[in-house]
Tab-separated table of C-alpha atoms and ligand atoms in Angstrom:
chain	number	residue	atom	x	y	z
U	1	UNK	CA	41.660	-7.741	63.125
U	2	UNK	CA	44.444	-5.183	63.404
U	3	UNK	CA	47.350	-7.127	61.935
U	4	UNK	CA	47.668	-6.624	58.169
U	5	UNK	CA	48.662	-10.232	57.476
U	6	UNK	CA	45.598	-11.412	59.377
U	7	UNK	CA	43.469	-9.083	57.241
U	8	UNK	CA	45.015	-10.466	54.065
U	9	UNK	CA	44.444	-14.044	55.236
U	10	UNK	CA	40.773	-13.188	55.714
U	11	UNK	CA	40.689	-11.534	52.292
U	12	UNK	CA	42.021	-14.747	50.760
U	13	UNK	CA	39.489	-16.788	52.664
U	14	UNK	CA	36.417	-14.856	51.539
U	15	UNK	CA	37.190	-13.457	48.078
U	16	UNK	CA	37.041	-15.165	44.711
U	17	UNK	CA	40.669	-15.665	43.793
U	18	UNK	CA	40.880	-13.604	40.610
U	19	UNK	CA	43.366	-10.950	41.697
U	20	UNK	CA	45.824	-13.046	43.707
U	21	UNK	CA	46.795	-11.939	47.187
U	22	UNK	CA	46.746	-8.120	47.419
U	23	UNK	CA	50.046	-6.416	48.223
U	24	UNK	CA	48.634	-4.756	51.326
U	25	UNK	CA	45.453	-3.416	52.872
U	26	UNK	CA	45.064	0.333	52.394
U	27	UNK	CA	43.377	2.524	54.959
U	28	UNK	CA	43.349	6.167	53.881
U	29	UNK	CA	45.060	8.628	51.577
U	30	UNK	CA	45.860	12.300	51.166
U	31	UNK	CA	46.835	13.797	47.819
U	32	UNK	CA	49.531	11.564	46.308
U	33	UNK	CA	50.151	9.642	49.552
U	34	UNK	CA	48.364	6.609	50.916
U	35	UNK	CA	48.703	4.668	54.192
U	36	UNK	CA	48.227	0.948	54.816
U	37	UNK	CA	46.524	-0.507	57.887
U	38	UNK	CA	49.927	-1.080	59.496
U	39	UNK	CA	50.535	2.671	59.320
U	40	UNK	CA	53.160	2.612	56.542
U	41	UNK	CA	53.070	5.589	54.159
U	42	UNK	CA	53.490	5.290	50.380
U	43	UNK	CA	53.956	7.770	47.554
U	44	UNK	CA	51.438	6.554	44.990
U	45	UNK	CA	52.679	6.584	41.381
U	46	UNK	CA	49.859	4.320	40.221
U	47	UNK	CA	46.790	6.227	41.505
U	48	UNK	CA	44.484	3.226	41.409
U	49	UNK	CA	45.594	2.539	37.803
U	50	UNK	CA	45.157	6.067	36.446
U	51	UNK	CA	41.863	6.516	38.304
U	52	UNK	CA	42.549	8.864	41.213
U	53	UNK	CA	43.013	11.882	38.925
U	54	UNK	CA	43.004	14.450	41.728
U	55	UNK	CA	44.675	12.283	44.373
U	56	UNK	CA	43.124	10.856	47.517
U	57	UNK	CA	40.520	12.747	49.546
U	58	UNK	CA	40.693	16.053	47.676
U	59	UNK	CA	38.555	18.321	49.926
U	60	UNK	CA	36.400	19.580	47.039
U	61	UNK	CA	35.798	16.061	45.689
U	62	UNK	CA	34.981	14.741	49.157
U	63	UNK	CA	32.599	17.627	49.874
U	64	UNK	CA	30.792	17.222	46.540
U	65	UNK	CA	30.283	13.460	46.963
U	66	UNK	CA	29.168	13.858	50.598
U	67	UNK	CA	26.742	16.628	49.623
U	68	UNK	CA	25.267	14.533	46.823
U	69	UNK	CA	24.976	11.474	49.087
U	70	UNK	CA	22.908	13.591	51.444
U	71	UNK	CA	20.572	14.655	48.619
U	72	UNK	CA	19.961	11.770	46.230
U	73	UNK	CA	22.268	8.858	45.469
U	74	UNK	CA	20.282	6.867	42.916
U	75	UNK	CA	17.158	7.266	40.819
U	76	UNK	CA	17.047	4.694	37.937
U	77	UNK	CA	16.707	5.944	34.380
U	78	UNK	CA	12.988	6.578	34.639
U	79	UNK	CA	14.232	9.867	36.087
U	80	UNK	CA	17.105	12.260	35.458
U	81	UNK	CA	19.254	14.302	37.841
U	82	UNK	CA	20.973	17.654	37.348
U	83	UNK	CA	24.545	16.321	37.902
U	84	UNK	CA	24.152	13.789	35.097
U	85	UNK	CA	22.779	16.426	32.704
U	86	UNK	CA	25.595	18.830	33.573
U	87	UNK	CA	28.281	16.159	33.258
U	88	UNK	CA	27.044	15.038	29.829
U	89	UNK	CA	27.133	18.634	28.562
U	90	UNK	CA	30.565	19.178	30.099
U	91	UNK	CA	32.061	16.027	28.559
U	92	UNK	CA	30.808	16.996	25.095
U	93	UNK	CA	32.366	20.442	25.508
U	94	UNK	CA	35.697	19.002	26.656
U	95	UNK	CA	35.694	16.540	23.738
U	96	UNK	CA	34.963	19.457	21.335
U	97	UNK	CA	32.172	17.289	19.996
U	98	UNK	CA	30.077	18.711	17.126
U	99	UNK	CA	26.350	19.470	17.362
U	100	UNK	CA	24.292	16.289	17.619
U	101	UNK	CA	26.910	14.394	19.660
U	102	UNK	CA	25.693	12.362	22.641
U	103	UNK	CA	26.881	10.719	25.865
U	104	UNK	CA	25.892	7.301	27.182
U	105	UNK	CA	26.895	6.735	30.811
U	106	UNK	CA	27.964	3.311	32.073
U	107	UNK	CA	29.781	2.188	35.202
U	108	UNK	CA	33.170	0.939	34.001
U	109	UNK	CA	35.551	0.837	31.073
U	110	UNK	CA	34.461	-2.543	29.853
U	111	UNK	CA	30.823	-1.379	29.840
U	112	UNK	CA	31.760	1.691	27.806
U	113	UNK	CA	33.340	-0.680	25.290
U	114	UNK	CA	30.321	-3.007	25.305
U	115	UNK	CA	28.288	0.015	24.216
U	116	UNK	CA	30.888	0.768	21.537
U	117	UNK	CA	30.679	-2.792	20.182
U	118	UNK	CA	26.891	-2.623	20.058
U	119	UNK	CA	27.202	0.730	18.289
U	120	UNK	CA	29.322	-0.899	15.571
U	121	UNK	CA	26.781	-3.710	15.206
U	122	UNK	CA	23.938	-1.195	14.837
U	123	UNK	CA	25.986	0.685	12.277
U	124	UNK	CA	26.586	-2.497	10.245
U	125	UNK	CA	22.891	-3.313	10.434
U	126	UNK	CA	21.979	0.146	9.132
U	127	UNK	CA	24.419	-0.372	6.259
U	128	UNK	CA	22.698	-3.695	5.565
U	129	UNK	CA	25.784	-5.879	6.072
U	130	UNK	CA	25.259	-7.098	9.632
U	131	UNK	CA	25.715	-10.824	8.971
U	132	UNK	CA	29.343	-10.713	7.946
U	133	UNK	CA	30.659	-7.270	8.853
U	134	UNK	CA	33.857	-7.531	10.859
U	135	UNK	CA	35.125	-5.512	13.773
U	136	UNK	CA	38.834	-4.734	13.812
U	137	UNK	CA	40.894	-4.563	17.009
U	138	UNK	CA	44.646	-4.322	17.497
U	139	UNK	CA	47.119	-6.857	18.774
U	140	UNK	CA	48.071	-6.058	22.402
U	141	UNK	CA	44.784	-4.193	22.866
U	142	UNK	CA	43.010	-4.197	26.210
U	143	UNK	CA	39.315	-3.289	26.218
U	144	UNK	CA	37.989	-5.097	29.284
U	145	UNK	CA	36.899	-8.404	30.778
U	146	UNK	CA	33.217	-8.809	29.936
U	147	UNK	CA	32.581	-11.165	27.043
U	148	UNK	CA	32.112	-8.503	24.367
U	149	UNK	CA	35.068	-6.317	25.299
U	150	UNK	CA	37.119	-9.460	25.953
U	151	UNK	CA	36.512	-10.519	22.342
U	152	UNK	CA	38.432	-7.402	21.260
U	153	UNK	CA	41.147	-7.853	23.912
U	154	UNK	CA	44.366	-9.356	22.619
U	155	UNK	CA	46.159	-11.237	25.399
U	156	UNK	CA	45.513	-14.924	24.637
U	157	UNK	CA	45.917	-16.016	28.288
U	158	UNK	CA	42.926	-13.943	29.399
U	159	UNK	CA	40.841	-14.315	26.219
U	160	UNK	CA	41.196	-17.929	25.080
U	161	UNK	CA	39.708	-19.697	28.152
U	162	UNK	CA	36.386	-17.991	27.335
U	163	UNK	CA	36.193	-18.731	23.625
U	164	UNK	CA	34.022	-18.908	21.599
U	165	UNK	CA	33.476	-15.174	21.971
U	166	UNK	CA	31.995	-12.629	19.539
U	167	UNK	CA	32.734	-13.864	16.023
U	168	UNK	CA	34.136	-11.722	13.221
U	169	UNK	CA	36.649	-9.781	15.258
U	170	UNK	CA	39.983	-9.506	13.485
U	171	UNK	CA	43.235	-8.422	15.116
U	172	UNK	CA	45.744	-6.269	13.253
U	173	UNK	CA	49.222	-5.343	14.434
U	174	UNK	CA	49.435	-1.650	15.319
U	175	UNK	CA	51.376	0.108	12.585
U	176	UNK	CA	50.730	-2.561	9.935
U	177	UNK	CA	48.931	-0.421	7.370
U	178	UNK	CA	49.034	-3.162	4.714
U	179	UNK	CA	47.312	-5.715	6.950
U	180	UNK	CA	44.683	-3.135	7.869
U	181	UNK	CA	44.034	-2.275	4.216
U	182	UNK	CA	43.776	-5.945	3.352
U	183	UNK	CA	41.017	-6.561	5.890
U	184	UNK	CA	38.982	-3.760	4.330
U	185	UNK	CA	39.601	-5.241	0.885
U	186	UNK	CA	38.301	-8.633	2.024
U	187	UNK	CA	34.760	-7.454	2.751
U	188	UNK	CA	32.522	-5.295	4.907
U	189	UNK	CA	33.919	-3.784	8.111
U	190	UNK	CA	31.640	-2.397	10.838
U	191	UNK	CA	34.400	-0.464	12.540
U	192	UNK	CA	37.722	-0.350	14.340
U	193	UNK	CA	38.236	-0.075	18.081
U	194	UNK	CA	41.680	0.975	19.292
U	195	UNK	CA	43.617	2.746	21.998
U	196	UNK	CA	46.039	5.517	20.995
U	197	UNK	CA	48.391	4.436	23.766
U	198	UNK	CA	48.055	0.777	24.706
U	199	UNK	CA	48.236	1.180	28.481
U	200	UNK	CA	47.929	-2.408	29.653
U	201	UNK	CA	50.391	-3.602	26.991
U	202	UNK	CA	53.123	-1.390	28.451
U	203	UNK	CA	52.196	2.194	27.475
U	204	UNK	CA	52.828	1.720	23.753
U	205	UNK	CA	51.833	4.359	21.184
U	206	UNK	CA	49.895	3.053	18.198
U	207	UNK	CA	51.383	5.795	15.998
U	208	UNK	CA	49.719	8.820	14.416
U	209	UNK	CA	50.203	7.752	10.804
U	210	UNK	CA	48.477	4.417	11.484
U	211	UNK	CA	45.565	6.259	13.107
U	212	UNK	CA	45.374	8.547	10.095
U	213	UNK	CA	45.257	5.550	7.740
U	214	UNK	CA	42.554	3.919	9.880
U	215	UNK	CA	40.482	7.110	9.645
U	216	UNK	CA	40.849	7.184	5.878
U	217	UNK	CA	39.882	3.530	5.455
U	218	UNK	CA	36.859	4.005	7.724
U	219	UNK	CA	35.770	7.053	5.708
U	220	UNK	CA	36.200	5.252	2.377
U	221	UNK	CA	34.284	2.175	3.587
U	222	UNK	CA	31.648	3.742	5.852
U	223	UNK	CA	33.069	2.099	8.979
U	224	UNK	CA	33.288	3.580	12.487
U	225	UNK	CA	36.568	4.568	14.118
U	226	UNK	CA	36.216	4.179	17.879
U	227	UNK	CA	38.978	5.211	20.242
U	228	UNK	CA	39.158	3.628	23.673
U	229	UNK	CA	40.094	6.554	25.949
U	230	UNK	CA	39.437	4.616	29.156
U	231	UNK	CA	43.039	4.984	30.329
U	232	UNK	CA	44.240	7.929	28.222
U	233	UNK	CA	41.241	10.214	28.755
U	234	UNK	CA	40.359	12.887	31.300
U	235	UNK	CA	43.696	14.702	31.254
U	236	UNK	CA	45.984	11.719	31.730
U	237	UNK	CA	48.173	12.621	28.711
U	238	UNK	CA	47.995	16.385	29.288
U	239	UNK	CA	44.939	16.744	27.023
U	240	UNK	CA	41.347	16.047	27.973
U	241	UNK	CA	41.425	13.156	25.522
U	242	UNK	CA	44.404	11.610	23.759
U	243	UNK	CA	42.787	12.075	20.337
U	244	UNK	CA	43.181	15.827	20.940
U	245	UNK	CA	46.947	15.319	21.080
U	246	UNK	CA	48.243	15.840	17.517
U	247	UNK	CA	51.321	13.727	18.208
U	248	UNK	CA	49.198	10.703	19.035
U	249	UNK	CA	46.346	11.156	16.546
U	250	UNK	CA	47.557	13.438	13.726
U	251	UNK	CA	44.396	15.445	14.393
U	252	UNK	CA	42.093	12.533	13.534
U	253	UNK	CA	38.508	12.870	14.735
U	254	UNK	CA	36.978	9.567	15.929
U	255	UNK	CA	33.335	8.584	15.416
U	256	UNK	CA	33.117	7.685	19.094
U	257	UNK	CA	35.261	7.400	22.197
U	258	UNK	CA	34.873	5.403	25.381
U	259	UNK	CA	35.925	6.706	28.786
U	260	UNK	CA	36.094	5.474	32.397
U	261	UNK	CA	39.024	5.204	34.831
U	262	UNK	CA	39.866	8.834	35.710
U	263	UNK	CA	36.519	10.420	34.851
U	264	UNK	CA	35.052	10.530	38.361
U	265	UNK	CA	38.300	10.619	40.341
U	266	UNK	CA	37.766	7.234	42.011
U	267	UNK	CA	34.020	6.790	41.745
U	268	UNK	CA	33.033	3.983	39.323
U	269	UNK	CA	31.886	5.494	36.034
U	270	UNK	CA	32.416	4.901	32.345
U	271	UNK	CA	30.675	5.523	29.085
U	272	UNK	CA	30.556	6.241	25.398
U	273	UNK	CA	30.551	9.527	23.483
U	274	UNK	CA	29.302	9.466	19.899
U	275	UNK	CA	30.386	12.291	17.602
U	276	UNK	CA	27.827	13.951	15.362
U	277	UNK	CA	24.191	13.199	14.678
U	278	UNK	CA	24.561	10.264	12.294
U	279	UNK	CA	26.446	8.057	14.784
U	280	UNK	CA	24.464	9.365	17.750
U	281	UNK	CA	21.161	8.245	16.241
U	282	UNK	CA	22.167	4.560	16.148
U	283	UNK	CA	21.018	3.852	19.697
U	284	UNK	CA	17.283	4.317	20.145
U	285	UNK	CA	14.993	3.887	23.176
U	286	UNK	CA	15.283	0.336	24.497
U	287	UNK	CA	18.414	-0.590	22.533
U	288	UNK	CA	20.778	-0.278	25.495
U	289	UNK	CA	20.775	0.581	29.179
U	290	UNK	CA	21.911	-0.081	32.735
U	291	UNK	CA	20.282	0.384	36.133
U	292	UNK	CA	23.141	2.503	37.453
U	293	UNK	CA	23.854	4.421	34.223
U	294	UNK	CA	24.268	8.130	34.974
U	295	UNK	CA	24.133	7.549	38.714
U	296	UNK	CA	24.026	10.972	40.432
U	297	UNK	CA	26.801	10.215	42.941
U	298	UNK	CA	29.110	9.157	40.118
U	299	UNK	CA	28.074	12.144	37.994
U	300	UNK	CA	28.663	14.583	40.859
U	301	UNK	CA	32.082	12.995	41.480
U	302	UNK	CA	32.806	13.474	37.768
U	303	UNK	CA	31.807	17.142	37.846
U	304	UNK	CA	33.947	17.713	40.943
U	305	UNK	CA	36.934	15.954	39.342
U	306	UNK	CA	36.670	18.022	36.148
U	307	UNK	CA	36.192	21.212	38.189
U	308	UNK	CA	39.390	20.538	40.138
U	309	UNK	CA	41.350	19.703	36.970
U	310	UNK	CA	40.257	23.053	35.508
U	311	UNK	CA	40.757	25.191	38.636
U	312	UNK	CA	44.180	23.753	39.396
U	313	UNK	CA	45.410	23.709	35.765
U	314	UNK	CA	46.084	19.996	35.956
U	315	UNK	CA	46.350	19.439	32.194
U	316	UNK	CA	49.381	21.743	32.230
U	317	UNK	CA	50.633	20.028	35.375
U	318	UNK	CA	50.287	16.575	33.801
U	319	UNK	CA	52.331	17.721	30.803
U	320	UNK	CA	55.029	19.437	32.887
U	321	UNK	CA	55.327	16.714	35.544
U	322	UNK	CA	55.451	14.076	32.812
U	323	UNK	CA	58.378	15.788	31.122
U	324	UNK	CA	60.074	16.226	34.490
U	325	UNK	CA	59.552	12.548	35.353
U	326	UNK	CA	60.839	11.182	32.037
U	327	UNK	CA	63.878	13.488	31.972
U	328	UNK	CA	64.825	12.748	35.573
U	329	UNK	CA	64.507	8.989	35.023
U	330	UNK	CA	66.586	9.081	31.847
U	331	UNK	CA	69.266	11.102	33.626
U	332	UNK	CA	69.401	9.022	36.807
U	333	UNK	CA	71.876	6.512	35.353
U	334	UNK	CA	70.231	3.337	36.584
U	335	UNK	CA	71.543	0.584	34.270
U	336	UNK	CA	68.287	-1.322	34.762
U	337	UNK	CA	66.415	1.350	32.772
U	338	UNK	CA	66.561	0.720	29.019
U	339	UNK	CA	64.107	3.463	28.095
U	340	UNK	CA	61.443	5.717	29.540
U	341	UNK	CA	58.405	6.585	27.451
U	342	UNK	CA	54.912	7.934	27.740
U	343	UNK	CA	52.732	10.992	27.419
U	344	UNK	CA	51.775	13.356	30.230
U	345	UNK	CA	51.415	11.247	33.370
U	346	UNK	CA	50.987	7.878	31.642
U	347	UNK	CA	54.513	6.485	31.519
U	348	UNK	CA	56.545	3.301	31.547
U	349	UNK	CA	60.130	2.358	32.272
U	350	UNK	CA	61.427	-0.440	30.057
U	351	UNK	CA	63.735	-2.688	32.111
U	352	UNK	CA	66.911	-4.465	31.010
U	353	UNK	CA	65.609	-7.844	32.195
U	354	UNK	CA	62.170	-9.191	33.209
U	355	UNK	CA	62.252	-8.333	36.921
U	356	UNK	CA	59.291	-5.919	37.039
U	357	UNK	CA	57.442	-7.832	39.751
U	358	UNK	CA	60.487	-7.952	41.999
U	359	UNK	CA	61.026	-4.252	41.301
U	360	UNK	CA	57.483	-3.455	42.392
U	361	UNK	CA	58.022	-5.291	45.682
U	362	UNK	CA	61.343	-3.555	46.232
U	363	UNK	CA	59.668	-0.179	45.569
U	364	UNK	CA	56.839	-0.936	47.996
U	365	UNK	CA	59.376	-1.642	50.718
U	366	UNK	CA	60.883	1.758	49.975
U	367	UNK	CA	57.438	3.396	50.107
U	368	UNK	CA	56.599	3.854	46.414
U	369	UNK	CA	53.663	2.320	44.536
U	370	UNK	CA	54.115	1.488	40.830
U	371	UNK	CA	52.994	-1.519	38.808
U	372	UNK	CA	54.484	-4.225	36.624
U	373	UNK	CA	52.505	-3.605	33.459
U	374	UNK	CA	54.403	-6.500	31.887
U	375	UNK	CA	57.368	-8.562	33.138
U	376	UNK	CA	59.825	-6.049	31.715
U	377	UNK	CA	58.117	-2.685	32.267
U	378	UNK	CA	57.015	-0.537	35.195
U	379	UNK	CA	54.003	1.733	34.708
U	380	UNK	CA	54.006	5.134	36.413
U	381	UNK	CA	50.715	7.044	36.487
U	382	UNK	CA	50.666	9.426	39.473
U	383	UNK	CA	47.649	11.638	40.248
U	384	UNK	CA	47.369	14.628	37.883
U	385	UNK	CA	48.011	16.964	40.839
U	386	UNK	CA	51.315	15.336	41.830
U	387	UNK	CA	53.822	18.060	42.724
U	388	UNK	CA	57.301	18.690	41.374
U	389	UNK	CA	58.780	17.781	44.781
U	390	UNK	CA	56.829	14.504	44.809
U	391	UNK	CA	58.141	13.617	41.347
U	392	UNK	CA	61.666	14.213	42.685
U	393	UNK	CA	60.889	12.081	45.723
U	394	UNK	CA	59.658	9.230	43.509
U	395	UNK	CA	62.577	9.445	41.096
U	396	UNK	CA	64.980	9.354	44.044
U	397	UNK	CA	63.518	5.973	45.061
U	398	UNK	CA	63.255	4.629	41.494
U	399	UNK	CA	66.859	5.550	40.705
U	400	UNK	CA	68.052	3.115	43.397
U	401	UNK	CA	66.249	-0.023	42.176
U	402	UNK	CA	69.033	-2.647	42.200
U	403	UNK	CA	70.014	-4.217	38.877
U	404	UNK	CA	70.248	-7.829	39.982
U	405	UNK	CA	66.657	-8.442	41.091
U	406	UNK	CA	65.229	-11.913	40.381
U	407	UNK	CA	63.350	-12.329	37.096
U	408	UNK	CA	59.642	-13.233	37.040
G	501	LIG	C1	41.140	-0.405	32.220
G	501	LIG	C2	40.796	-0.393	30.797
G	501	LIG	C3	39.582	-0.946	30.342
G	501	LIG	C4	38.625	-1.680	31.238
G	501	LIG	O1	38.099	-0.865	32.224
G	501	LIG	P1	37.350	-1.537	33.479
G	501	LIG	O2	36.806	-0.361	34.235
G	501	LIG	O3	38.402	-2.292	34.225
G	501	LIG	O4	36.302	-2.408	32.956
G	501	LIG	C5	39.280	-0.827	28.999
G	501	LIG	N1	40.117	-0.219	28.152
G	501	LIG	C6	41.282	0.326	28.555
G	501	LIG	C7	42.159	1.015	27.563
G	501	LIG	C8	41.672	0.237	29.890
G	501	LIG	O5	42.842	0.745	30.280
C-alpha cells in the first residue's frame, strides 16, 4: 500500500466515518515541517490543532519519551511515578497557583472539562443547592464531545442530536453582562465555564471586562469561575496560560482551569487544576478517576515539552512570531483578508467570503497546512518554536491565496 489514495480508500473502509476523508496520510515530521506518504513536504501552521508545541520530533522530546518507554509506560493509580509528581508540581508553579492548589490528570481536553463539570456539581452540593443550581457556558463555546462537555458546547449541529444532555446549563452571549447578571439573579449558580479566546469558534476573544464581571458575580454568589485553557494554555498565547495575560483576563484569577492540547507536545494528556484549598478539597478519594490518568509516558512528554519551552524561550518566541505573523498578513494586501486577529501563535484570518475550505485545499497544494475554523476564517497555530524565516515562508504562500475561490 504505497499509493496515498489507496491508503485513504482503506482508511475510509475501516474507520468510523466521523472525521470525513482525511486530507492526506502523514508519514513523518521535523520541526515545523511534515511529509506525507507521497513524499510531499508541508510547512505546518496548524501543529495538530495547537498540540505540537515544540514541533515534530524535537530530539529532546523524542529522547525523553523513548527513555520513559524503556523504563515504565503505565502503572494504574494504585501507584505513582516520579514524572507525574514532577509534572503536577511544575504545572502548579507555572500557573502561579496558591498553596493548597491541586492537579488532576486526564487524557484529553474533554475529560479535563468533565472533571470541571463534576467539580461545579460538588461545589453546588456543598453549598446545599445541588438540585437546581445552574452551570453557565457561553454561546460559541467549545468544551469537547463527551456528553458532559458537549452539554456546555454551543454549536447546535454537534450538540442537538445528543439531547437530552446535562440539564440546567444556560448559555450566555460573551460580552453580554446584563444577561449574565440576570442568570445570577434568577437563582443559584454552581459556576461558569468559559474560554478566554474561543478557538473553535474562530479565535474570538471573550473580552477582559466580561471576564472581570464574571469573576465578581461568582465571588458575590459563591460560584466557581472555570477557564478552559485547553487550546490557549501551555504558551500558545505567549503566556503559560491565557488567564495570565492581562489583556485577555484583566488579571482575574480563576477557581480552576482545564488544560490539554499542547501540554505534552503531541502525547495525549489533559486535566484540571484547582486553585486554593477550598476548591481543591471538593474531590475526595473515589469521587473521580481514570485508568490512564497521570500516565508516566504522557507525564514525561509533558515535562520534556515544558523543559524545551523554557530552554528555548518559546513564550517570547510565540509573542514575537505572532506579532510578526499578524503584521505581515495585514501588510500583504490580499483583498481576501478582511482582518487578522489573535494572541501569540493562536491566530485567525477573517475572509471576505466563505471560501475557507477551498482556501485550505489551495494552501495544501502550495505546501502549507492551515485549517478552516469556520467557513469564513482560517486558523493559524504554528508550533511555538516556528522561526522568523518560516513565518515569512508561510506568509508568502498565504498572501497569494486567490480571491475568487468557490464558497463552501
Ligand atoms: C480541543 C478543545 C477541547 C476538547 O479537547 P479534546 O482533547 O478534543 O477532547 C476542549 N476545549 C477547548 C477550548 C478546545 O480547544
